[in-house]
C-alpha cells in the first residue's frame, strides 16, 4: 500500500481566495484532497529501479553511446552491425533490444514503432547519422483548436486540423518547411505559423488578432466583435466579453458612444480569484 | 539542491535516487490526474528522457523542476494522441504492465474512482485550463514555472488560472448547494 504524502497549500496558493472567502474555502479543500489522493510516495524498490536506470542512461548518453556512434559513423567492422552497437551501448535500458531489432529489420525506418520507441529510435539514430521520421507534433492553438504536423524527410505535412466550438480552420499556405493555418471565430483570428528547421526541430508561433476593425455603431445596432450593446435615451454602453478590441470609436447622431472594451475584461480578472502569484 | 542536478548529470545514482524521490510522486500524480493509464511507466519514461538530455540542461533546481515537468507534459500529450488513434486492447494487460510494488488492481480501482470524483470539478474547463490548474496543485509549480511548462507567458497563465478557478468555484458551490438541498428533504 502506498503511503500518502503529507500535503499543504502554501501561503502563495491560498492568498487571493482568502480575501473573498474564509479559510476552509471549497476550492482549497478540493485542491488539498486532489493532491493528497494522486500524489503518493513510491515504494523504495521502485525509486531504486528508476534511479538506477536514469543514472545508467546518463552515463551511456554522455559517454559510451557517443563512442559507439563514432565507431558506427566510421565503419561497422569486425562483424558489427548497427543493431549490435546500439544494443551493446544501451545496456540495461529497457527499450534497447526492441529498438535495435526494429532498426535492423526496418521497423523504425518506416515509422512503424510505437511512438515512445520511435522517439528513442529517432534520438539514437540522430547520433549515428540516420534520419528517421519523427512522431507527430501537436500544436494547441489556445482553445481554438489544434494542428498536428509530422516531419518526414525534412518536409512538413499537416496530419490533422481540429477547430473547436465556433472556430473555423483553414490552411493559409503550405510549403516544405512552413505551414500557416488560420483559426477564425466571429471576433478573433489566430494565425499559426509552423516552421521546421535544418536539424528537424518543429517550432510554432500563434498570432492573435482580436476584434473587428471598422465596426460602426449606428443608433442602437449591435457592435461586431463579440460585444454587447445596451442603449439608453442618450447613451450607448458597449461591453466586451474579455476579448473585445480596445480603441474602437463610434459616432451616433444625437448620442455619445463610448467604447472601452478593456474595462469589462479587467474587471472580470479582478473579480475572479485564484491561487495566483 | 542545485548540486543535485550537477551530480545527476555526472551519472550519480544517489542524486537520481533523490530526484526520483522528490519529483516522481508529483509526476506520477500529474499523469494520473491527466488520465494516463500507466502512470508509473510514463514516470519512468520521463526520467529516462531527462537522463538522456541532462547533459544539455543548464540551470538551478527550480529550472530543473520546470524542465522535467515539461518533459512529462509532452509525454502525456503524446500518450493521449497515440491512444486517440489506436484501438484499445480488448484484454486486460494491467497486471503485466504494473510496476513491482505498485498498488493492486482493486486498490487502483478505488483510487481511480476517488480521483475521477475529484476531477469532475474540472469538467467544464478546457484542456489548457485543466493543465494549468493541475500543474499548480499537483506539481506545486509557480505560475512562472507553469508558464515555462505549457509554453505560454506567465501573464497568460495567470489569466487562464483565474478564469479556471472562478468557474471551478462556482461548480463546487453549485454541487454543494444541490447536495445540501437533497439531504434536507422538506417534510410533507
CSV table of C-alpha atoms in Angstrom, one decimal, chain A:
chain,number,residue,atom,x,y,z
A,1,UNK,CA,0.0,0.0,0.0
A,2,UNK,CA,1.4,3.4,-0.9
A,3,UNK,CA,1.8,5.9,1.8
A,4,UNK,CA,0.2,9.2,1.2
A,5,UNK,CA,2.4,12.2,1.1
A,6,UNK,CA,1.6,14.9,3.6
A,7,UNK,CA,0.5,17.9,1.6
A,8,UNK,CA,-0.3,21.5,2.2
A,9,UNK,CA,-1.2,24.6,0.3
A,10,UNK,CA,1.4,27.3,0.5
A,11,UNK,CA,0.5,30.8,1.6
A,12,UNK,CA,1.0,31.8,-2.1
A,13,UNK,CA,-1.7,29.4,-3.0
A,14,UNK,CA,-4.5,30.5,-0.8
A,15,UNK,CA,-3.8,34.2,-0.6
A,16,UNK,CA,-6.1,35.6,-3.2
A,17,UNK,CA,-9.0,33.4,-2.2
A,18,UNK,CA,-8.8,34.4,1.5
A,19,UNK,CA,-9.7,37.9,0.5
A,20,UNK,CA,-13.1,36.8,-0.6
A,21,UNK,CA,-13.9,33.7,1.4
A,22,UNK,CA,-12.8,32.4,4.8
A,23,UNK,CA,-10.3,29.6,5.2
A,24,UNK,CA,-11.9,26.2,4.5
A,25,UNK,CA,-12.8,27.5,1.1
A,26,UNK,CA,-14.3,24.8,-1.1
A,27,UNK,CA,-11.6,25.2,-3.7
A,28,UNK,CA,-8.8,24.9,-1.2
A,29,UNK,CA,-10.3,21.8,0.3
A,30,UNK,CA,-10.7,20.3,-3.2
A,31,UNK,CA,-7.1,21.1,-4.1
A,32,UNK,CA,-5.8,19.5,-0.9
A,33,UNK,CA,-8.0,16.4,-1.4
A,34,UNK,CA,-6.8,16.1,-5.0
A,35,UNK,CA,-3.2,16.4,-4.2
A,36,UNK,CA,-3.4,14.0,-1.3
A,37,UNK,CA,-5.2,11.4,-3.4
A,38,UNK,CA,-3.0,11.5,-6.5
A,39,UNK,CA,0.4,12.3,-5.1
A,40,UNK,CA,1.6,9.2,-3.3
A,41,UNK,CA,5.1,8.1,-2.5
A,42,UNK,CA,6.8,5.4,-4.5
A,43,UNK,CA,7.9,2.1,-2.9
A,44,UNK,CA,11.6,2.1,-2.2
A,45,UNK,CA,12.2,-0.6,-4.8
A,46,UNK,CA,10.5,1.5,-7.5
A,47,UNK,CA,12.7,4.5,-6.6
A,48,UNK,CA,15.8,2.3,-6.7
A,49,UNK,CA,14.9,0.9,-10.2
A,50,UNK,CA,14.0,4.3,-11.7
A,51,UNK,CA,17.1,6.0,-10.2
A,52,UNK,CA,19.4,3.1,-11.4
A,53,UNK,CA,18.1,3.3,-14.9
A,54,UNK,CA,18.3,7.1,-15.0
A,55,UNK,CA,21.9,7.1,-13.7
A,56,UNK,CA,22.9,4.4,-16.2
A,57,UNK,CA,21.2,6.2,-19.1
A,58,UNK,CA,23.0,9.4,-18.1
A,59,UNK,CA,26.4,7.7,-18.3
A,60,UNK,CA,25.5,5.9,-21.5
A,61,UNK,CA,24.3,9.1,-23.2
A,62,UNK,CA,27.3,11.0,-22.1
A,63,UNK,CA,30.0,8.6,-22.9
A,64,UNK,CA,29.5,5.0,-24.1
A,65,UNK,CA,26.9,5.7,-26.7
A,66,UNK,CA,28.8,8.6,-28.2
A,67,UNK,CA,31.8,6.3,-28.7
A,68,UNK,CA,29.6,3.8,-30.3
A,69,UNK,CA,28.2,6.4,-32.6
A,70,UNK,CA,31.7,7.4,-33.6
A,71,UNK,CA,32.5,3.8,-34.4
A,72,UNK,CA,29.4,3.4,-36.5
A,73,UNK,CA,29.9,6.6,-38.4
A,74,UNK,CA,33.4,5.4,-39.4
A,75,UNK,CA,32.7,1.9,-40.3
A,76,UNK,CA,31.0,-1.2,-38.9
A,77,UNK,CA,33.8,-3.6,-38.7
A,78,UNK,CA,34.6,-7.0,-37.3
A,79,UNK,CA,31.1,-8.3,-37.7
A,80,UNK,CA,29.5,-5.3,-36.0
A,81,UNK,CA,26.0,-4.3,-37.0
A,82,UNK,CA,24.2,-1.1,-36.2
A,83,UNK,CA,21.8,-3.1,-34.0
A,84,UNK,CA,24.6,-4.8,-32.1
A,85,UNK,CA,26.4,-1.4,-31.5
A,86,UNK,CA,23.2,0.2,-30.2
A,87,UNK,CA,22.2,-2.8,-28.2
A,88,UNK,CA,25.6,-3.1,-26.5
A,89,UNK,CA,25.7,0.6,-25.9
A,90,UNK,CA,22.3,0.9,-24.4
A,91,UNK,CA,23.0,-1.9,-21.9
A,92,UNK,CA,20.1,-2.3,-19.5
A,93,UNK,CA,17.9,0.4,-21.0
A,94,UNK,CA,14.6,-1.2,-21.4
A,95,UNK,CA,13.9,-0.2,-24.9
A,96,UNK,CA,17.3,-1.1,-26.4
A,97,UNK,CA,16.6,-4.7,-27.5
A,98,UNK,CA,13.3,-3.9,-29.2
A,99,UNK,CA,14.8,-0.8,-30.7
A,100,UNK,CA,17.9,-2.5,-32.1
A,101,UNK,CA,15.9,-5.3,-33.6
A,102,UNK,CA,13.4,-2.8,-35.2
A,103,UNK,CA,16.2,-0.7,-36.7
A,104,UNK,CA,17.9,-3.8,-38.0
A,105,UNK,CA,14.7,-5.1,-39.6
A,106,UNK,CA,13.5,-1.7,-40.9
A,107,UNK,CA,10.7,-1.3,-38.4
A,108,UNK,CA,11.8,2.1,-37.2
A,109,UNK,CA,12.7,3.4,-40.6
A,110,UNK,CA,9.1,3.3,-41.7
A,111,UNK,CA,7.7,4.8,-38.5
A,112,UNK,CA,6.1,1.5,-37.5
A,113,UNK,CA,7.3,1.6,-33.9
A,114,UNK,CA,5.0,2.8,-31.1
A,115,UNK,CA,5.7,6.4,-30.5
A,116,UNK,CA,8.0,6.2,-27.4
A,117,UNK,CA,10.2,3.7,-29.2
A,118,UNK,CA,10.0,5.8,-32.4
A,119,UNK,CA,11.2,8.8,-30.4
A,120,UNK,CA,14.0,6.9,-28.9
A,121,UNK,CA,14.9,5.5,-32.3
A,122,UNK,CA,15.0,8.9,-33.8
A,123,UNK,CA,17.1,10.3,-30.9
A,124,UNK,CA,19.7,7.5,-31.2
A,125,UNK,CA,19.6,7.4,-35.0
A,126,UNK,CA,20.3,11.2,-34.9
A,127,UNK,CA,23.6,10.4,-33.1
A,128,UNK,CA,24.6,7.8,-35.6
A,129,UNK,CA,23.6,9.8,-38.6
A,130,UNK,CA,20.4,8.3,-39.8
A,131,UNK,CA,17.3,10.4,-40.2
A,132,UNK,CA,14.1,8.7,-39.1
A,133,UNK,CA,10.6,10.2,-39.3
A,134,UNK,CA,9.7,11.9,-36.0
A,135,UNK,CA,6.3,11.4,-34.3
A,136,UNK,CA,3.6,13.9,-34.9
A,137,UNK,CA,3.9,17.3,-33.4
A,138,UNK,CA,0.7,18.7,-31.9
A,139,UNK,CA,0.2,22.4,-31.6
A,140,UNK,CA,-2.6,23.5,-29.3
A,141,UNK,CA,-4.0,26.9,-30.5
A,142,UNK,CA,-5.1,28.5,-27.3
A,143,UNK,CA,-8.5,27.0,-27.1
A,144,UNK,CA,-9.3,27.5,-30.8
A,145,UNK,CA,-8.3,24.0,-31.8
A,146,UNK,CA,-5.2,22.2,-32.7
A,147,UNK,CA,-2.9,21.5,-35.6
A,148,UNK,CA,-1.0,18.2,-35.9
A,149,UNK,CA,2.0,18.0,-38.2
A,150,UNK,CA,4.7,15.5,-38.9
A,151,UNK,CA,8.1,15.9,-40.4
A,152,UNK,CA,9.1,13.3,-43.0
A,153,UNK,CA,12.4,13.6,-44.9
A,154,UNK,CA,12.6,17.2,-43.9
A,155,UNK,CA,9.1,18.0,-45.3
A,156,UNK,CA,6.3,19.2,-43.0
A,157,UNK,CA,3.0,17.5,-43.5
A,158,UNK,CA,-0.3,18.5,-41.9
A,159,UNK,CA,-1.7,15.4,-40.3
A,160,UNK,CA,-4.7,16.8,-38.6
A,161,UNK,CA,-6.7,20.1,-38.2
A,162,UNK,CA,-9.3,20.4,-35.4
A,163,UNK,CA,-11.3,23.5,-34.8
A,164,UNK,CA,-13.3,23.8,-31.5
A,165,UNK,CA,-16.6,25.3,-30.9
A,166,UNK,CA,-17.4,28.2,-33.1
A,167,UNK,CA,-13.9,28.3,-34.7
A,168,UNK,CA,-13.2,27.6,-38.3
A,169,UNK,CA,-9.9,26.5,-39.6
A,170,UNK,CA,-8.3,26.9,-43.0
A,171,UNK,CA,-4.8,26.4,-44.4
A,172,UNK,CA,-3.4,29.7,-45.5
A,173,UNK,CA,-0.2,28.4,-47.0
A,174,UNK,CA,1.9,25.2,-47.1
A,175,UNK,CA,5.5,24.7,-48.2
A,176,UNK,CA,8.1,22.0,-47.4
A,177,UNK,CA,9.3,23.9,-44.3
A,178,UNK,CA,6.5,26.3,-43.4
A,179,UNK,CA,2.8,25.8,-42.7
A,180,UNK,CA,0.4,28.7,-41.9
A,181,UNK,CA,-3.0,27.9,-40.6
A,182,UNK,CA,-5.8,30.4,-39.7
A,183,UNK,CA,-8.4,29.8,-36.9
A,184,UNK,CA,-11.2,32.3,-37.3
A,185,UNK,CA,-14.1,33.0,-35.0
A,186,UNK,CA,-16.6,35.9,-35.1
A,187,UNK,CA,-14.3,38.1,-33.2
A,188,UNK,CA,-10.8,36.7,-33.4
A,189,UNK,CA,-8.3,35.3,-35.9
A,190,UNK,CA,-5.4,33.2,-34.7
A,191,UNK,CA,-2.7,32.6,-37.2
A,192,UNK,CA,-0.4,29.6,-36.5
A,193,UNK,CA,2.9,29.6,-38.2
A,194,UNK,CA,4.7,26.2,-38.1
A,195,UNK,CA,8.3,26.1,-39.2
A,196,UNK,CA,10.8,23.2,-39.4
A,197,UNK,CA,14.5,24.0,-39.2
A,198,UNK,CA,17.5,22.2,-40.6
A,199,UNK,CA,18.0,19.9,-37.6
A,200,UNK,CA,14.5,18.6,-37.7
A,201,UNK,CA,13.0,20.7,-34.9
A,202,UNK,CA,9.5,22.0,-35.4
A,203,UNK,CA,8.6,25.4,-33.9
A,204,UNK,CA,5.4,27.2,-33.9
A,205,UNK,CA,4.1,30.7,-33.1
A,206,UNK,CA,0.5,31.9,-32.7
A,207,UNK,CA,-0.5,35.4,-33.6
A,208,UNK,CA,-3.9,36.6,-32.4
A,209,UNK,CA,-5.9,39.4,-33.8
A,210,UNK,CA,-8.9,40.3,-31.8
A,211,UNK,CA,-11.9,42.5,-32.6
A,212,UNK,CA,-13.5,43.6,-35.7
A,213,UNK,CA,-11.7,46.7,-37.1
A,214,UNK,CA,-14.0,49.2,-38.5
A,215,UNK,CA,-17.3,48.1,-36.9
A,216,UNK,CA,-19.5,51.0,-36.6
A,217,UNK,CA,-22.3,52.0,-34.3
A,218,UNK,CA,-25.4,53.5,-35.7
A,219,UNK,CA,-28.4,54.1,-33.5
A,220,UNK,CA,-28.9,51.0,-31.4
A,221,UNK,CA,-27.4,48.5,-33.8
A,222,UNK,CA,-25.2,45.7,-32.4
A,223,UNK,CA,-21.5,46.0,-32.5
A,224,UNK,CA,-19.5,43.4,-34.2
A,225,UNK,CA,-16.6,41.7,-32.4
A,226,UNK,CA,-18.3,39.8,-29.6
A,227,UNK,CA,-19.5,42.9,-27.9
A,228,UNK,CA,-22.9,43.6,-26.4
A,229,UNK,CA,-24.6,47.0,-26.7
A,230,UNK,CA,-27.1,48.5,-24.3
A,231,UNK,CA,-28.9,51.6,-25.5
A,232,UNK,CA,-30.5,54.2,-23.4
A,233,UNK,CA,-32.1,57.6,-24.1
A,234,UNK,CA,-29.0,59.4,-24.7
A,235,UNK,CA,-26.1,57.0,-24.4
A,236,UNK,CA,-24.8,53.8,-25.7
A,237,UNK,CA,-22.8,51.5,-23.5
A,238,UNK,CA,-20.7,48.7,-25.0
A,239,UNK,CA,-19.5,45.8,-23.1
A,240,UNK,CA,-16.8,43.4,-24.3
A,241,UNK,CA,-16.5,39.8,-23.1
A,242,UNK,CA,-12.9,39.8,-22.3
A,243,UNK,CA,-11.7,39.6,-25.8
A,244,UNK,CA,-13.0,42.7,-27.4
A,245,UNK,CA,-10.6,45.0,-29.0
A,246,UNK,CA,-9.7,48.4,-27.5
A,247,UNK,CA,-9.6,51.7,-29.2
A,248,UNK,CA,-12.8,51.4,-31.2
A,249,UNK,CA,-14.8,54.6,-31.5
A,250,UNK,CA,-18.2,55.2,-32.8
A,251,UNK,CA,-20.4,58.2,-33.6
A,252,UNK,CA,-24.1,58.0,-33.2
A,253,UNK,CA,-26.3,61.0,-34.2
A,254,UNK,CA,-27.8,62.5,-31.1
A,255,UNK,CA,-25.9,60.3,-28.6
A,256,UNK,CA,-22.3,59.8,-27.5
A,257,UNK,CA,-20.9,56.3,-27.8
A,258,UNK,CA,-18.1,55.4,-25.5
A,259,UNK,CA,-16.4,52.1,-26.4
A,260,UNK,CA,-14.0,50.8,-23.9
A,261,UNK,CA,-13.6,47.1,-24.3
A,262,UNK,CA,-10.9,46.8,-21.7
A,263,UNK,CA,-12.9,47.8,-18.7
A,264,UNK,CA,-15.1,44.7,-18.6
A,265,UNK,CA,-12.2,42.4,-19.2
A,266,UNK,CA,-10.1,43.9,-16.5
A,267,UNK,CA,-13.0,43.8,-14.0
A,268,UNK,CA,-13.5,40.2,-14.8
A,269,UNK,CA,-9.9,39.3,-14.0
A,270,UNK,CA,-10.1,41.2,-10.7
A,271,UNK,CA,-13.3,39.6,-9.6
A,272,UNK,CA,-12.0,36.2,-10.3
A,273,UNK,CA,-9.8,34.8,-7.7
A,274,UNK,CA,-7.1,32.2,-7.9
A,275,UNK,CA,-4.1,30.7,-6.2
A,276,UNK,CA,-2.1,33.3,-8.1
A,277,UNK,CA,1.2,34.9,-7.5
